[in-house]
């Protein structure tokens, strides 16, 4: 709290980390020069939260609720997180997917006040100075995007800032990373989406997207500056396009503590879903045949995780790859194609190309169908009927966000497979009753993985992020799926249990960091207790 002279009264009311609004006591108001600046009644944090929740529920639409919560976060973070943590199931879809997709589309029109940092090519040579200007110097996690591939919405440029802000809100709400240690960054390198660039309200650079050596030089200076200003800070790359995501991860993963959530986080989340689904179907992972509709960061990330898990289960690399077939925008990823980049070529199968999704299903006979293509409705009735025809209990993952981009709805997945499907989606769907039986879909969202990963990295002081950490995170997440969840057909825990999930994931990740000699902190006598103690609690300081 900014304790001191009366002329600091404005600061303590405007700093969201210090402000407690109507909860300032009479003694605090007098000491801080706030007497008369607030209504006379002193509220408790719980009373404030009850008022916020009632006002939130009175809003007419999800985007209005998003705006209300954003304003609260910018005014009083303690109150914001008190409401969020006590109502995770209700609030998470409002502060992140699916609502954040609409917020990004409308970002420049909704903009009211700054949050996070915007860095442009014009800042070359001064990026470290900009980072030093951030008011909190104990930054532990940076989530950075260049807006190149926001969810399934494409290149939104500077409007993508909603993603780092939303991701970091989940770091705190789910894993208890203190909000003071979170820094959202957008690298505004332009946009190739004319509709965004030409919007009269667009707040980003109205230029085509930066590429080539100039783009790489900006990224290099930014990454170097993060380590200079905030030594050891975790850098999470978020929603970069395919052309940049894989090569940036390869360039920096052995230089600093960083990861790409769209590749590695999605991979761990998808693998956890495969593990949990096996408890429902009775199939071991080595028996699965997985068809990926999409060959971008999400599907390839899951494919990489699954191949690693299959090899751990005793399959050779060749056998593991043979159980994973990909379809991209030009058809099946097969060796006969000459247009495949390296990150796809490693998954190319030596088989004839098939005409479409249905033909591929009939030929490959998958037991699991993953979709992350960014186009809604691609899992047609014919495709899902084909899945159910040859597999007694097919598993369907419809990962694309927001809801409008989902490859199929929960109702379609269950109805078109005659109730056989095990279904999970990137955006939430309501339970479906079919033939007198209630089916509860799981939400296969990265928020089950990355907050706990970040917390585990912080607790251990990890110097690098490894694939083994994400495999451990996947196993930990799958272990949080209860028998009751499975009885309902749900292969992910309810979002209300996100805090418990994050603790389990953090312990798993930290354990690997200690075992691999990558931790910069000593092993605590009780790791689980150390993780719990590290988790921020939204309470006003005495």
XYZ file of N, CA and C in Angstrom, residues 70-301:
696
model
N -12.995 -6.661 -16.878
C -11.751 -5.980 -17.247
C -11.615 -4.660 -16.502
N -12.721 -3.926 -16.404
C -12.688 -2.669 -15.667
C -12.369 -2.912 -14.194
N -12.943 -3.970 -13.632
C -12.665 -4.308 -12.235
C -11.195 -4.686 -12.051
N -10.647 -5.466 -12.984
C -9.242 -5.871 -12.896
C -8.326 -4.654 -12.930
N -8.663 -3.679 -13.735
C -7.854 -2.472 -13.838
C -8.013 -1.550 -12.636
N -9.055 -1.778 -11.847
C -9.319 -0.926 -10.685
C -8.875 -1.565 -9.376
N -9.148 -2.874 -9.215
C -8.902 -3.534 -7.934
C -8.639 -5.012 -8.201
N -7.370 -5.382 -8.322
C -7.034 -6.758 -8.682
C -7.358 -7.744 -7.570
N -7.240 -7.333 -6.332
C -7.569 -8.244 -5.233
C -9.032 -8.654 -5.314
N -9.905 -7.696 -5.524
C -11.334 -7.985 -5.640
C -11.625 -8.799 -6.894
N -10.986 -8.455 -8.004
C -11.164 -9.201 -9.253
C -10.836 -10.680 -9.051
N -9.694 -10.958 -8.429
C -9.296 -12.363 -8.264
C -10.089 -13.055 -7.167
N -10.587 -12.312 -6.199
C -11.462 -12.934 -5.206
C -12.720 -13.469 -5.891
N -13.299 -12.677 -6.771
C -14.493 -13.098 -7.508
C -14.158 -14.241 -8.456
N -13.043 -14.124 -9.180
C -12.677 -15.152 -10.161
C -12.391 -16.488 -9.487
N -11.594 -16.485 -8.425
C -11.200 -17.742 -7.792
C -12.362 -18.428 -7.098
N -13.307 -17.665 -6.599
C -14.457 -18.258 -5.920
C -15.510 -18.747 -6.898
N -15.374 -18.379 -8.189
C -16.401 -18.724 -9.184
C -15.736 -19.113 -10.509
N -14.739 -19.993 -10.430
C -13.945 -20.329 -11.608
C -14.799 -20.844 -12.762
N -15.733 -21.725 -12.475
C -16.551 -22.320 -13.530
C -17.318 -21.246 -14.300
N -17.753 -20.222 -13.600
C -18.544 -19.156 -14.212
C -17.673 -18.086 -14.863
N -16.548 -17.763 -14.234
C -15.772 -16.603 -14.666
C -14.741 -16.929 -15.748
N -14.138 -18.113 -15.714
C -13.080 -18.414 -16.686
C -13.537 -18.275 -18.133
N -14.740 -18.741 -18.503
C -15.165 -18.547 -19.898
C -15.383 -17.083 -20.266
N -15.481 -16.217 -19.272
C -15.673 -14.793 -19.539
C -14.354 -14.062 -19.699
N -13.334 -14.447 -18.932
C -12.056 -13.743 -19.013
C -11.107 -14.396 -20.017
N -11.470 -15.618 -20.482
C -10.680 -16.234 -21.544
C -11.632 -16.877 -22.543
N -11.320 -18.042 -23.067
C -12.169 -18.609 -24.110
C -13.508 -19.041 -23.532
N -14.606 -18.811 -24.275
C -14.622 -18.296 -25.654
C -14.726 -16.777 -25.788
N -15.029 -16.054 -24.690
C -15.349 -14.635 -24.803
C -14.173 -13.794 -25.263
N -12.939 -14.189 -24.909
C -11.780 -13.389 -25.284
C -11.628 -13.280 -26.798
N -12.157 -14.229 -27.549
C -12.096 -14.132 -29.004
C -12.834 -12.905 -29.510
N -14.051 -12.699 -29.018
C -14.816 -11.512 -29.404
C -14.141 -10.246 -28.895
N -13.563 -10.324 -27.704
C -12.863 -9.158 -27.156
C -11.696 -8.746 -28.046
N -10.963 -9.729 -28.596
C -9.857 -9.402 -29.491
C -10.361 -8.795 -30.799
N -11.435 -9.326 -31.330
C -11.994 -8.748 -32.547
C -12.386 -7.293 -32.342
N -12.851 -6.973 -31.143
C -13.328 -5.620 -30.843
C -12.324 -4.806 -30.032
N -11.070 -5.275 -29.920
C -10.122 -4.695 -28.972
C -9.961 -3.184 -29.120
N -9.732 -2.714 -30.326
C -9.497 -1.289 -30.526
C -10.746 -0.463 -30.245
N -11.906 -1.033 -30.455
C -13.147 -0.320 -30.189
C -13.494 -0.308 -28.701
N -13.094 -1.353 -27.992
C -13.399 -1.452 -26.565
C -12.351 -0.769 -25.689
N -11.214 -0.388 -26.266
C -10.069 0.077 -25.485
C -10.432 1.282 -24.621
N -10.067 1.203 -23.334
C -10.312 2.296 -22.402
C -9.046 2.760 -21.703
N -8.195 1.828 -21.285
C -6.986 2.219 -20.572
C -5.885 1.196 -20.792
N -4.616 1.607 -20.600
C -3.495 0.705 -20.920
C -3.356 -0.437 -19.930
N -2.906 -1.557 -20.440
C -2.525 -2.702 -19.620
C -1.515 -3.500 -20.436
N -0.329 -3.720 -19.905
C 0.703 -4.411 -20.656
C 1.520 -3.453 -21.502
N 2.438 -4.023 -22.290
C 3.350 -3.241 -23.116
C 3.148 -3.570 -24.589
N 3.174 -2.534 -25.429
C 3.148 -2.681 -26.880
C 4.520 -2.277 -27.413
N 5.189 -3.185 -28.094
C 6.524 -2.921 -28.619
C 6.475 -3.017 -30.138
N 7.023 -2.037 -30.807
C 6.975 -1.971 -32.262
C 8.397 -1.954 -32.829
N 8.550 -2.129 -34.147
C 9.886 -2.045 -34.760
C 10.554 -0.690 -34.536
N 9.775 0.357 -34.330
C 10.344 1.679 -34.074
C 11.053 1.747 -32.724
N 10.821 0.739 -31.867
C 11.454 0.715 -30.550
C 12.802 -0.009 -30.560
N 13.252 -0.433 -31.738
C 14.557 -1.097 -31.815
C 15.630 -0.220 -31.189
N 16.458 -0.836 -30.348
C 17.513 -0.105 -29.673
C 17.119 0.411 -28.305
N 15.824 0.351 -27.975
C 15.376 0.894 -26.687
C 14.415 -0.043 -25.951
N 14.360 -1.311 -26.378
C 13.394 -2.232 -25.784
C 13.703 -2.485 -24.313
N 14.961 -2.649 -23.966
C 15.315 -2.873 -22.560
C 14.862 -1.694 -21.703
N 15.014 -0.487 -22.217
C 14.571 0.694 -21.479
C 13.068 0.704 -21.269
N 12.325 0.251 -22.277
C 10.865 0.173 -22.135
C 10.502 -0.834 -21.054
N 11.158 -1.981 -21.052
C 10.882 -2.989 -20.027
C 11.231 -2.464 -18.638
N 12.307 -1.690 -18.533
C 12.683 -1.139 -17.220
C 11.635 -0.147 -16.710
N 10.886 0.418 -17.619
C 9.848 1.360 -17.214
C 8.616 0.710 -16.635
N 8.514 -0.631 -16.760
C 7.369 -1.324 -16.178
C 7.396 -1.124 -14.660
N 6.279 -0.756 -14.034
C 6.315 -0.348 -12.618
C 6.640 -1.462 -11.636
N 6.492 -2.719 -12.028
C 6.813 -3.831 -11.136
C 8.048 -4.544 -11.677
N 9.100 -4.613 -10.894
C 10.361 -5.168 -11.383
C 10.565 -6.635 -11.033
N 9.683 -7.210 -10.212
C 9.825 -8.628 -9.858
C 8.984 -9.489 -10.798
N 9.138 -9.267 -12.094
C 8.340 -9.994 -13.085
C 8.833 -11.432 -13.172
N 7.902 -12.379 -13.093
C 8.249 -13.789 -13.157
C 7.828 -14.459 -14.443
N 6.752 -13.940 -15.086
C 6.222 -14.550 -16.311
C 5.849 -13.448 -17.300
N 6.329 -13.588 -18.517
C 5.909 -12.732 -19.628
C 5.159 -13.604 -20.629
N 3.961 -13.210 -20.991
C 3.261 -13.845 -22.115
C 3.300 -12.845 -23.260
N 3.874 -13.264 -24.388
C 4.076 -12.370 -25.522
C 3.438 -12.950 -26.773
N 2.778 -12.088 -27.537
C 2.224 -12.474 -28.835
C 2.611 -11.427 -29.861
N 2.607 -11.834 -31.144
C 2.719 -10.841 -32.210
C 1.402 -10.736 -32.968
N 0.359 -11.346 -32.395
C -0.974 -11.241 -32.987
C -1.143 -11.974 -34.289
N -0.192 -12.855 -34.635
C -0.204 -13.466 -35.960
C -1.257 -14.529 -36.174
N -1.690 -15.209 -35.094
C -2.707 -16.258 -35.245
C -3.478 -16.335 -33.934
N -4.421 -15.439 -33.780
C -5.164 -15.338 -32.535
C -6.302 -16.363 -32.524
N -6.187 -17.352 -31.621
C -7.168 -18.441 -31.555
C -7.386 -18.973 -32.974
N -8.625 -19.122 -33.386
C -8.913 -19.535 -34.759
C -9.313 -18.360 -35.629
N -8.975 -17.137 -35.182
C -9.443 -15.923 -35.849
C -8.434 -15.332 -36.815
N -7.195 -15.792 -36.768
C -6.201 -15.335 -37.723
C -5.374 -14.166 -37.231
N -4.863 -13.390 -38.169
C -3.934 -12.290 -37.909
C -4.723 -11.056 -37.476
N -4.672 -10.745 -36.180
C -5.395 -9.585 -35.650
C -4.463 -8.460 -35.224
N -3.152 -8.619 -35.454
C -2.228 -7.551 -35.121
C -2.278 -7.177 -33.653
N -2.268 -5.872 -33.380
C -2.251 -5.377 -32.005
C -3.520 -5.717 -31.240
N -4.589 -6.040 -31.944
C -5.828 -6.443 -31.266
C -5.654 -7.754 -30.499
N -4.563 -8.456 -30.762
C -4.318 -9.709 -30.052
C -3.908 -9.535 -28.606
N -3.765 -8.311 -28.117
C -3.338 -8.092 -26.738
C -4.270 -8.754 -25.726
N -5.515 -8.982 -26.109
C -6.426 -9.660 -25.189
C -5.942 -11.043 -24.779
N -5.130 -11.673 -25.604
C -4.648 -13.024 -25.304
C -3.612 -13.026 -24.186
N -2.515 -12.246 -24.266
C -1.589 -12.225 -23.126
C -2.239 -11.785 -21.822
N -3.116 -10.799 -21.893
C -3.794 -10.347 -20.682
C -4.651 -11.474 -20.106
N -5.406 -12.151 -20.970
C -6.260 -13.242 -20.507
C -5.464 -14.419 -19.986
N -4.391 -14.791 -20.676
C -3.563 -15.916 -20.228
C -2.983 -15.642 -18.842
N -2.519 -14.422 -18.624
C -1.912 -14.101 -17.338
C -2.958 -14.015 -16.228
N -4.181 -13.637 -16.579
C -5.255 -13.693 -15.581
C -5.476 -15.133 -15.131
N -5.316 -16.079 -16.051
C -5.457 -17.488 -15.683
C -4.253 -17.969 -14.876
N -3.072 -17.436 -15.146
C -1.914 -17.775 -14.323
C -2.213 -17.472 -12.848
N -2.863 -16.349 -12.605
C -3.157 -15.966 -11.225
C -4.385 -16.690 -10.692
N -5.480 -16.687 -11.459
C -6.728 -17.280 -10.975
C -6.597 -18.780 -10.758
N -5.886 -19.471 -11.649
C -5.796 -20.929 -11.564
C -4.595 -21.401 -10.758
N -3.446 -20.746 -10.935
C -2.222 -21.246 -10.317
C -1.674 -20.337 -9.229
N -2.303 -19.199 -9.011
C -1.853 -18.346 -7.919
C -0.525 -17.650 -8.154
N -0.125 -17.472 -9.411
C 1.054 -16.646 -9.671
C 0.665 -15.202 -9.357
N 1.366 -14.514 -8.461
C 0.951 -13.167 -8.061
C 0.792 -12.242 -9.266
N -0.276 -11.460 -9.322
C -0.475 -10.576 -10.480
C 0.658 -9.573 -10.663
N 1.349 -9.215 -9.576
C 2.469 -8.279 -9.682
C 3.628 -8.869 -10.475
N 3.642 -10.202 -10.643
C 4.750 -10.866 -11.332
C 4.427 -11.190 -12.793
N 3.299 -10.688 -13.284
C 2.825 -11.020 -14.628
C 2.911 -9.813 -15.552
N 3.477 -10.004 -16.734
C 3.620 -8.918 -17.703
C 3.138 -9.368 -19.084
N 2.033 -8.788 -19.587
C 1.585 -9.078 -20.954
C 2.268 -8.155 -21.961
N 2.693 -8.720 -23.076
C 3.396 -7.951 -24.111
C 2.827 -8.306 -25.482
N 2.610 -7.281 -26.283
C 2.288 -7.482 -27.699
C 3.383 -6.856 -28.544
N 3.934 -7.646 -29.437
C 4.873 -7.136 -30.430
C 4.052 -6.713 -31.642
N 3.835 -5.430 -31.794
C 3.016 -4.933 -32.895
C 3.896 -4.782 -34.123
N 3.876 -5.809 -34.958
C 4.701 -5.814 -36.167
C 3.836 -5.638 -37.410
N 2.648 -5.046 -37.228
C 1.728 -4.869 -38.340
C 0.795 -6.047 -38.492
N -0.064 -5.969 -39.506
C -1.003 -7.055 -39.782
C -1.278 -7.133 -41.270
N -1.449 -8.349 -41.747
C -1.795 -8.560 -43.152
C -3.291 -8.697 -43.365
N -4.074 -8.531 -42.312
C -5.531 -8.591 -42.434
C -6.051 -7.191 -42.732
N -6.458 -6.975 -43.967
C -6.848 -5.629 -44.393
C -8.017 -5.092 -43.583
N -8.965 -5.960 -43.239
C -10.121 -5.508 -42.486
C -9.756 -4.974 -41.116
N -8.700 -5.519 -40.529
C -8.202 -5.016 -39.243
C -7.411 -3.730 -39.462
N -6.494 -3.754 -40.390
C -5.585 -2.622 -40.624
C -6.330 -1.361 -41.049
N -7.417 -1.543 -41.799
C -8.137 -0.390 -42.343
C -9.300 0.062 -41.474
N -9.547 -0.630 -40.380
C -10.602 -0.216 -39.457
C -10.250 1.175 -38.908
N -11.160 2.103 -38.972
C -10.839 3.485 -38.577
C -10.497 3.611 -37.099
N -10.880 2.606 -36.293
C -10.574 2.659 -34.869
C -9.335 1.836 -34.499
N -8.735 1.159 -35.474
C -7.613 0.264 -35.162
C -6.471 1.037 -34.528
N -5.952 0.527 -33.398
C -4.941 1.238 -32.625
C -3.519 0.765 -32.903
N -3.372 -0.270 -33.701
C -2.045 -0.775 -34.009
C -1.425 -0.097 -35.217
N -0.252 -0.603 -35.595
C 0.436 -0.059 -36.761
C -0.313 -0.445 -38.038
N -0.600 0.517 -38.860
C -1.375 0.279 -40.086
C -0.427 -0.021 -41.243
N 0.329 -1.111 -41.081
C 1.309 -1.515 -42.093
C 1.243 -3.027 -42.249
N 1.695 -3.546 -43.389
C 1.767 -5.008 -43.543
C 2.711 -5.601 -42.506
N 2.515 -6.864 -42.234
C 3.280 -7.556 -41.187
C 4.767 -7.607 -41.520
N 5.590 -7.301 -40.521
C 7.044 -7.356 -40.661
C 7.488 -8.807 -40.817
N 8.458 -9.058 -41.676
C 8.950 -10.426 -41.903
C 10.475 -10.397 -42.044
N 11.035 -11.578 -42.212
C 12.442 -11.710 -42.560
C 13.393 -11.265 -41.474
N 14.561 -10.750 -41.893
C 15.622 -10.403 -40.962
C 15.201 -9.314 -39.991
N 14.397 -8.360 -40.441
C 13.957 -7.276 -39.561
C 13.088 -7.819 -38.434
N 12.217 -8.772 -38.757
C 11.370 -9.406 -37.738
C 12.240 -10.176 -36.744
N 13.169 -10.960 -37.258
C 14.027 -11.752 -36.378
C 14.881 -10.875 -35.474
N 15.352 -9.740 -35.996
C 16.169 -8.837 -35.190
C 15.351 -8.234 -34.053
N 14.085 -7.903 -34.324
C 13.217 -7.378 -33.270
C 13.003 -8.422 -32.190
N 12.725 -9.660 -32.595
C 12.521 -10.744 -31.619
C 13.779 -10.976 -30.807
N 14.935 -10.939 -31.452
C 16.187 -11.179 -30.746
C 16.430 -10.104 -29.692
N 16.208 -8.848 -30.059
C 16.404 -7.779 -29.078
C 15.407 -7.906 -27.936
N 14.171 -8.232 -28.257
C 13.161 -8.374 -27.203
C 13.529 -9.493 -26.231
N 13.864 -10.666 -26.762
C 14.198 -11.800 -25.900
C 15.406 -11.478 -25.036
N 16.448 -10.886 -25.638
C 17.640 -10.532 -24.868
C 17.292 -9.517 -23.778
N 16.420 -8.576 -24.086
C 16.036 -7.554 -23.108
C 15.276 -8.153 -21.936
N 14.441 -9.160 -22.193
C 13.702 -9.779 -21.083
C 14.654 -10.386 -20.069
N 15.721 -11.009 -20.557
C 16.666 -11.661 -19.651
C 17.582 -10.650 -18.966
N 17.844 -9.533 -19.624
C 18.662 -8.478 -19.028
C 17.905 -7.750 -17.921
N 16.648 -7.424 -18.171
C 15.867 -6.617 -17.222
C 15.245 -7.477 -16.131
N 14.786 -8.671 -16.512
C 14.138 -9.572 -15.548
C 14.864 -10.925 -15.590
N 16.050 -11.031 -15.018
C 16.850 -12.263 -15.155
C 16.073 -13.509 -14.756
N 16.098 -14.512 -15.661
C 15.426 -15.775 -15.389
C 13.936 -15.771 -15.630
N 13.372 -14.665 -16.128
C 11.932 -14.601 -16.349
C 11.486 -15.676 -17.342
N 10.307 -16.240 -17.105
C 9.713 -17.208 -18.034
C 9.087 -16.443 -19.191
N 9.367 -16.852 -20.415
C 8.765 -16.234 -21.591
C 7.870 -17.265 -22.265
N 6.592 -16.969 -22.319
C 5.634 -17.848 -22.989
C 5.245 -17.230 -24.322
N 5.605 -17.901 -25.414
C 5.222 -17.455 -26.755
C 3.780 -17.882 -27.020
N 2.978 -16.956 -27.483
C 1.544 -17.207 -27.584
C 0.974 -16.686 -28.904
N 0.287 -17.554 -29.627
C -0.460 -17.185 -30.829
C 0.394 -16.506 -31.907
N 1.612 -17.020 -32.093
C 2.399 -16.701 -33.279
C 1.921 -17.612 -34.411
N 2.071 -17.186 -35.654
C 1.633 -18.059 -36.742
C 2.599 -19.227 -36.921
N 2.150 -20.210 -37.688
C 2.936 -21.435 -37.849
C 4.345 -21.166 -38.381
N 4.449 -20.192 -39.282
C 5.747 -19.922 -39.903
C 6.776 -19.490 -38.872
N 6.324 -18.846 -37.796
C 7.250 -18.350 -36.778
C 7.295 -19.203 -35.515
N 6.181 -19.829 -35.154
C 6.088 -20.490 -33.854
C 7.139 -21.590 -33.685
N 7.243 -22.472 -34.655
C 8.150 -23.618 -34.514
C 9.611 -23.177 -34.525
N 9.957 -22.253 -35.414
C 11.369 -21.864 -35.507
C 11.796 -21.013 -34.311
N 10.883 -20.180 -33.767
C 11.248 -19.394 -32.591
C 11.438 -20.289 -31.374
N 10.578 -21.304 -31.246
C 10.749 -22.245 -30.142
C 12.085 -22.966 -30.273
N 12.414 -23.417 -31.481
C 13.683 -24.112 -31.688
C 14.874 -23.198 -31.413
N 14.735 -21.927 -31.731
C 15.848 -20.988 -31.550
C 16.113 -20.683 -30.085
N 15.050 -20.564 -29.289
C 15.231 -20.025 -27.931
C 15.084 -21.044 -26.802
N 14.584 -22.228 -27.077
C 14.267 -23.143 -25.984
C 15.496 -23.580 -25.187
N 16.668 -23.582 -25.810
C 17.885 -23.978 -25.100
C 18.684 -22.783 -24.586
N 18.118 -21.570 -24.773
C 18.817 -20.365 -24.328
C 18.205 -19.752 -23.072
N 16.935 -19.994 -22.836
C 16.256 -19.379 -21.700
C 15.072 -20.228 -21.302
N 14.432 -19.850 -20.211
C 13.254 -20.582 -19.719
C 12.040 -20.114 -20.503
N 11.715 -20.805 -21.578
C 10.611 -20.378 -22.441
C 9.881 -21.593 -22.988
N 8.657 -21.375 -23.433
C 7.901 -22.421 -24.117
C 6.830 -21.790 -24.984
N 6.317 -22.576 -25.899
C 5.211 -22.151 -26.757
C 3.969 -22.911 -26.323
N 3.012 -22.206 -25.781
C 1.832 -22.869 -25.248
C 1.000 -23.522 -26.335
N 0.947 -22.924 -27.530
C 0.143 -23.483 -28.612
C 0.691 -24.825 -29.080
N 2.006 -25.018 -28.954
C 2.609 -26.286 -29.338
C 2.701 -27.227 -28.143
N 3.448 -26.808 -27.128
C 3.745 -27.708 -26.011
C 2.597 -27.811 -25.008
N 1.968 -26.676 -24.711
C 0.832 -26.721 -23.787
C -0.333 -27.503 -24.354
N -0.649 -27.248 -25.636
C -1.717 -28.004 -26.286
C -1.349 -29.477 -26.376
N -0.082 -29.750 -26.647
C 0.357 -31.141 -26.729
C 0.124 -31.885 -25.433
N 0.501 -31.273 -24.308
C 0.305 -31.915 -23.011
C -1.174 -32.067 -22.687
N -1.957 -31.039 -22.997
C -3.393 -31.119 -22.755
C -4.022 -32.241 -23.572
N -3.673 -32.330 -24.858
C -4.231 -33.385 -25.702
C -3.815 -34.765 -25.249
N -2.545 -34.915 -24.863
C -2.073 -36.214 -24.380
C -2.801 -36.606 -23.102
N -3.039 -35.645 -22.209
C -3.797 -35.941 -20.990
C -5.187 -36.441 -21.332
N -5.811 -35.833 -22.345
C -7.123 -36.283 -22.772
C -7.099 -37.700 -23.325
N -6.049 -38.029 -24.061
C -5.898 -39.393 -24.583
C -5.761 -40.389 -23.433
N -4.933 -40.048 -22.452
C -4.760 -40.920 -21.289
C -6.096 -41.135 -20.564
N -6.819 -40.034 -20.304
C -8.070 -40.137 -19.559
C -9.131 -40.891 -20.364
N -9.184 -40.637 -21.669
C -10.161 -41.329 -22.509
C -9.919 -42.835 -22.495
N -8.653 -43.240 -22.412
C -8.341 -44.668 -22.359
C -8.935 -45.354 -21.149
N -9.103 -44.605 -20.068
C -9.749 -45.187 -18.880
C -11.235 -45.434 -19.130
N -11.824 -44.695 -20.064
C -13.234 -44.911 -20.416
C -13.389 -46.020 -21.442
N -12.535 -46.011 -22.457
C -12.680 -46.960 -23.556
C -12.031 -48.307 -23.274
N -11.107 -48.339 -22.315
C -10.367 -49.565 -22.030
C -9.217 -49.806 -22.977
N -8.927 -48.815 -23.863
C -7.831 -48.974 -24.810
C -6.543 -48.391 -24.227
N -5.442 -49.094 -24.433
C -4.135 -48.550 -24.073
C -3.684 -47.600 -25.174
N -2.790 -46.672 -24.815
C -2.375 -45.675 -25.794
C -1.719 -46.320 -27.010
N -1.053 -47.455 -26.817
C -0.424 -48.134 -27.933
C -1.412 -48.751 -28.913
N -2.686 -48.823 -28.532
C -3.721 -49.358 -29.422
C -4.437 -48.279 -30.218
N -4.190 -47.011 -29.881
C -4.912 -45.927 -30.540
C -4.349 -45.648 -31.931
N -5.246 -45.226 -32.822
C -4.883 -44.700 -34.133
C -5.497 -43.302 -34.200
N -4.656 -42.297 -34.380
C -5.093 -40.919 -34.189
C -5.012 -40.154 -35.502
N -6.135 -39.567 -35.895
C -6.212 -38.744 -37.098
C -6.344 -37.282 -36.675
N -5.450 -36.457 -37.180
C -5.443 -35.036 -36.846
C -5.960 -34.236 -38.040
N -7.035 -33.510 -37.838
C -7.573 -32.652 -38.898
C -7.060 -31.242 -38.622
N -5.972 -30.915 -39.305
C -5.214 -29.703 -39.027
C -3.777 -30.116 -38.783
N -2.834 -29.307 -39.261
C -1.416 -29.621 -39.064
C -0.661 -28.356 -38.687
N -1.315 -27.566 -37.848
C -0.672 -26.378 -37.307
C -0.086 -26.666 -35.943
N 0.113 -25.599 -35.167
C 0.784 -25.737 -33.879
C 0.047 -26.692 -32.936
N -1.281 -26.583 -32.894
C -2.044 -27.376 -31.925
C -1.956 -28.868 -32.238
N -2.346 -29.247 -33.447
C -2.340 -30.678 -33.781
C -0.928 -31.253 -33.790
N 0.024 -30.512 -34.341
C 1.385 -31.024 -34.347
C 1.936 -31.115 -32.923
N 1.548 -30.174 -32.073
C 1.963 -30.247 -30.675
C 1.435 -31.497 -29.993
